[in-house]
Amino acid sequence: NAGVTQTPKFQVLKTGQSMTLQCAQDMNHNSMYWYRQDPGMGLRLIYYSASEGTTDKGEVPNGYNVSRLNKREFSLRLESAAPSQTSVYFCAIHSLDRDGYTFGSGTRLTVV
Amino acid sequence: GENVEQHPSTLSVQEGDSAVIKCTYSDSASNYFPWYKQELGKGPQLIIDIRSNVGEKKDQRIAVTLNKTAKHFSLHITETQPEDSAVYFCAAQSTGTASKLTFGTGTRLQVTL
């Protein structure tokens, strides 16, 4: 998944802890997205950013916050983690002048 | 908002056979329909896509068909090989500057020898 770097790759949190998932791109794309993937539910959009400095809610935003401080980076924050947030999180990027998303390799998060 | 349904959830075929995965969408304004392949431990990767002004598109062993009237599209894989085993997702893109994709729930394809 060249061009999109997600950190960390794995994380275990206790209920109530906070953490930030990082996503960085080197493809100069305007739009960035955070999805979560759960068994049998496909990929669901949490938040997205159409351009630097703008963010909008997706399908499942509750319990999350995001930050798009510059064009390269789009972070996802869990202020108080809950077991329901155990999932695999994917960051994706998109440019209007080409089709399709490019995905990162994912962050596997477990909340105990 | 857009809703995408995908069937079947699992599919097992013998090597050399064909595989077909079907999706339906709800928003008639959607105009872009990509298919992604996800291998174990990796992020989804775009394998083929189709726009609403085209009825069919082929790329070697993979083809996608679109029926706008019925609001459904399908992925066809011919001469399947073990390396085709993966999870496949269809998606539909809503119009607008954010180009949001709504995904189906995925199909786990197993190609057996």
Short mmCIF file of C-alpha atoms in Angstrom, two decimals, chain A residues 54-93:
data_model
loop_
_atom_site.label_atom_id
_atom_site.label_comp_id
_atom_site.label_asym_id
_atom_site.label_seq_id
_atom_site.Cartn_x
_atom_site.Cartn_y
_atom_site.Cartn_z
CA THR A 54 -11.90 20.46 6.66
CA THR A 55 -13.43 17.37 8.24
CA ASP A 56 -16.88 15.78 8.12
CA LYS A 57 -18.67 12.93 9.83
CA GLY A 58 -19.22 9.66 8.08
CA GLU A 59 -21.54 6.79 8.89
CA VAL A 60 -20.17 5.88 12.35
CA PRO A 61 -18.47 8.94 13.94
CA ASN A 62 -19.55 8.52 17.56
CA GLY A 63 -16.63 8.06 19.96
CA TYR A 64 -14.06 9.42 17.52
CA ASN A 65 -12.46 12.73 16.64
CA VAL A 66 -10.20 13.62 13.74
CA SER A 67 -7.66 16.22 12.85
CA ARG A 68 -6.36 17.30 9.42
CA LEU A 69 -3.62 19.75 10.30
CA ASN A 70 -1.91 19.63 6.92
CA LYS A 71 -2.34 17.99 3.54
CA ARG A 72 -0.18 14.98 4.43
CA GLU A 73 -1.63 13.88 7.74
CA PHE A 74 -5.05 12.83 9.01
CA SER A 75 -5.29 11.48 12.55
CA LEU A 76 -8.07 9.60 14.30
CA ARG A 77 -8.44 9.96 18.07
CA LEU A 78 -10.28 7.79 20.55
CA GLU A 79 -10.75 9.87 23.70
CA SER A 80 -12.14 7.08 25.87
CA ALA A 81 -11.83 3.68 24.23
CA ALA A 82 -14.67 1.16 24.50
CA PRO A 83 -14.70 -2.57 23.64
CA SER A 84 -17.10 -1.76 20.77
CA GLN A 85 -14.22 0.10 19.14
CA THR A 86 -12.23 -3.10 18.75
CA SER A 87 -11.73 -3.20 15.00
CA VAL A 88 -9.30 -2.83 12.14
CA TYR A 89 -8.93 0.79 11.10
CA PHE A 90 -7.99 1.81 7.59
CA CYS A 91 -6.94 5.17 6.28
CA ALA A 92 -7.52 5.91 2.59
CA ILE A 93 -6.72 8.71 0.20
#
